[in-house]
Amino acid sequence: RKNRKGNTQFRFSSIKTEAGAANAAHVGIKDVRLYNRALNDVEARNVYMYDIVPAGTVVSHWKMDGDLTDSVGTNPGTLTAGAITYGA
């Protein structure tokens, strides 16, 4: 999704169920990676289960470890009004 300035934005939030806010799912995000192609099902499973990433595919990697640094590329995140935005 593009913002008003034309930058790509990624937004993460919890998922609200039909039963209401009391049953909202709380999602924890360990890290965020942006790949230069779609991963096949075996590659995606290996990333999820074993943290094995196909060589040369990661464009940006935000480790969510207290700052918004991109540990692979040059796309730092920004914090605006409590919402984190990652540009790529």
PDB file of C-alpha atoms in Angstrom:
ATOM      1  CA  ARG A   1       0.000   0.000   0.000  1.00  0.00           C
ATOM      2  CA  LYS A   2       1.278   3.499  -0.805  1.00  0.00           C
ATOM      3  CA  ASN A   3       1.008   6.468   1.525  1.00  0.00           C
ATOM      4  CA  ARG A   4       0.305  10.065   0.467  1.00  0.00           C
ATOM      5  CA  LYS A   5       3.990  10.604  -0.345  1.00  0.00           C
ATOM      6  CA  GLY A   6       4.036   7.549  -2.626  1.00  0.00           C
ATOM      7  CA  ASN A   7       6.133   5.416  -0.240  1.00  0.00           C
ATOM      8  CA  THR A   8       5.308   1.754   0.252  1.00  0.00           C
ATOM      9  CA  GLN A   9       3.991   1.019   3.736  1.00  0.00           C
ATOM     10  CA  PHE A  10       3.531  -2.193   5.675  1.00  0.00           C
ATOM     11  CA  ARG A  11       1.078  -2.245   8.550  1.00  0.00           C
ATOM     12  CA  PHE A  12       0.772  -4.949  11.209  1.00  0.00           C
ATOM     13  CA  SER A  13      -2.021  -5.358  13.737  1.00  0.00           C
ATOM     14  CA  SER A  14      -3.960  -7.919  15.736  1.00  0.00           C
ATOM     15  CA  ILE A  15      -6.912  -9.726  14.223  1.00  0.00           C
ATOM     16  CA  LYS A  16     -10.369  -9.125  15.721  1.00  0.00           C
ATOM     17  CA  THR A  17     -12.746 -12.091  15.758  1.00  0.00           C
ATOM     18  CA  GLU A  18     -16.503 -11.979  15.195  1.00  0.00           C
ATOM     19  CA  ALA A  19     -16.983 -12.592  18.926  1.00  0.00           C
ATOM     20  CA  GLY A  20     -15.606  -9.134  19.684  1.00  0.00           C
ATOM     21  CA  ALA A  21     -12.627  -7.378  21.182  1.00  0.00           C
ATOM     22  CA  ALA A  22     -12.422  -9.696  24.200  1.00  0.00           C
ATOM     23  CA  ASN A  23     -11.476 -12.532  21.856  1.00  0.00           C
ATOM     24  CA  ALA A  24      -9.098 -10.552  19.671  1.00  0.00           C
ATOM     25  CA  ALA A  25      -6.018 -12.501  18.617  1.00  0.00           C
ATOM     26  CA  HIS A  26      -2.763 -10.979  19.842  1.00  0.00           C
ATOM     27  CA  VAL A  27      -0.005 -11.505  17.326  1.00  0.00           C
ATOM     28  CA  GLY A  28       3.678 -11.286  18.185  1.00  0.00           C
ATOM     29  CA  ILE A  29       6.111 -10.557  15.377  1.00  0.00           C
ATOM     30  CA  LYS A  30       9.649 -11.835  15.831  1.00  0.00           C
ATOM     31  CA  ASP A  31      11.074 -10.250  12.698  1.00  0.00           C
ATOM     32  CA  VAL A  32      10.047  -9.035   9.248  1.00  0.00           C
ATOM     33  CA  ARG A  33      11.785  -9.958   6.009  1.00  0.00           C
ATOM     34  CA  LEU A  34      11.163  -8.704   2.486  1.00  0.00           C
ATOM     35  CA  TYR A  35      12.198 -11.110  -0.291  1.00  0.00           C
ATOM     36  CA  ASN A  36      13.061 -10.390  -3.937  1.00  0.00           C
ATOM     37  CA  ARG A  37      10.741 -13.177  -5.102  1.00  0.00           C
ATOM     38  CA  ALA A  38       7.946 -15.390  -3.845  1.00  0.00           C
ATOM     39  CA  LEU A  39       9.194 -18.315  -1.788  1.00  0.00           C
ATOM     40  CA  ASN A  40       7.886 -21.756  -2.681  1.00  0.00           C
ATOM     41  CA  ASP A  41       6.092 -23.801  -0.030  1.00  0.00           C
ATOM     42  CA  VAL A  42       9.215 -25.742   1.030  1.00  0.00           C
ATOM     43  CA  GLU A  43      11.282 -22.536   1.367  1.00  0.00           C
ATOM     44  CA  ALA A  44       8.528 -20.797   3.355  1.00  0.00           C
ATOM     45  CA  ARG A  45       8.214 -23.803   5.666  1.00  0.00           C
ATOM     46  CA  ASN A  46      11.997 -23.866   6.206  1.00  0.00           C
ATOM     47  CA  VAL A  47      11.994 -20.157   7.095  1.00  0.00           C
ATOM     48  CA  TYR A  48       9.090 -20.617   9.511  1.00  0.00           C
ATOM     49  CA  MET A  49      10.182 -23.887  11.137  1.00  0.00           C
ATOM     50  CA  TYR A  50      13.983 -23.700  11.053  1.00  0.00           C
ATOM     51  CA  ASP A  51      14.898 -20.075  10.202  1.00  0.00           C
ATOM     52  CA  ILE A  52      16.673 -21.338   7.058  1.00  0.00           C
ATOM     53  CA  VAL A  53      16.550 -18.533   4.491  1.00  0.00           C
ATOM     54  CA  PRO A  54      17.285 -19.126   0.780  1.00  0.00           C
ATOM     55  CA  ALA A  55      20.594 -17.433  -0.108  1.00  0.00           C
ATOM     56  CA  GLY A  56      20.352 -14.106  -1.920  1.00  0.00           C
ATOM     57  CA  THR A  57      16.605 -13.663  -1.507  1.00  0.00           C
ATOM     58  CA  VAL A  58      16.321 -11.221   1.417  1.00  0.00           C
ATOM     59  CA  VAL A  59      16.090  -7.571   0.355  1.00  0.00           C
ATOM     60  CA  SER A  60      15.326  -6.160   3.827  1.00  0.00           C
ATOM     61  CA  HIS A  61      15.290  -7.664   7.320  1.00  0.00           C
ATOM     62  CA  TRP A  62      13.944  -5.866  10.366  1.00  0.00           C
ATOM     63  CA  LYS A  63      14.782  -7.848  13.530  1.00  0.00           C
ATOM     64  CA  MET A  64      12.291  -6.034  15.805  1.00  0.00           C
ATOM     65  CA  ASP A  65      14.920  -5.910  18.535  1.00  0.00           C
ATOM     66  CA  GLY A  66      14.346  -2.412  19.865  1.00  0.00           C
ATOM     67  CA  ASP A  67      15.254  -0.278  16.880  1.00  0.00           C
ATOM     68  CA  LEU A  68      14.066   0.054  13.296  1.00  0.00           C
ATOM     69  CA  THR A  69      17.319  -0.768  11.521  1.00  0.00           C
ATOM     70  CA  ASP A  70      17.245  -2.815   8.319  1.00  0.00           C
ATOM     71  CA  SER A  71      20.011  -5.368   8.941  1.00  0.00           C
ATOM     72  CA  VAL A  72      20.351  -6.336   5.251  1.00  0.00           C
ATOM     73  CA  GLY A  73      19.373  -3.381   3.062  1.00  0.00           C
ATOM     74  CA  THR A  74      18.996   0.347   3.385  1.00  0.00           C
ATOM     75  CA  ASN A  75      15.320   0.629   4.343  1.00  0.00           C
ATOM     76  CA  PRO A  76      15.065   1.752   7.963  1.00  0.00           C
ATOM     77  CA  GLY A  77      11.651   1.915   9.608  1.00  0.00           C
ATOM     78  CA  THR A  78      10.116   5.057  11.058  1.00  0.00           C
ATOM     79  CA  LEU A  79       7.920   5.530  14.112  1.00  0.00           C
ATOM     80  CA  THR A  80       5.041   7.952  13.582  1.00  0.00           C
ATOM     81  CA  ALA A  81       2.320   8.498  16.199  1.00  0.00           C
ATOM     82  CA  GLY A  82       2.963   5.066  17.693  1.00  0.00           C
ATOM     83  CA  ALA A  83       2.821   3.215  14.355  1.00  0.00           C
ATOM     84  CA  ILE A  84       5.940   1.703  12.790  1.00  0.00           C
ATOM     85  CA  THR A  85       6.328   2.116   9.028  1.00  0.00           C
ATOM     86  CA  TYR A  86       8.914   0.229   6.997  1.00  0.00           C
ATOM     87  CA  GLY A  87       9.836   1.570   3.576  1.00  0.00           C
ATOM     88  CA  ALA A  88      11.245  -0.633   0.847  1.00  0.00           C
TER      89      ALA A  88
END
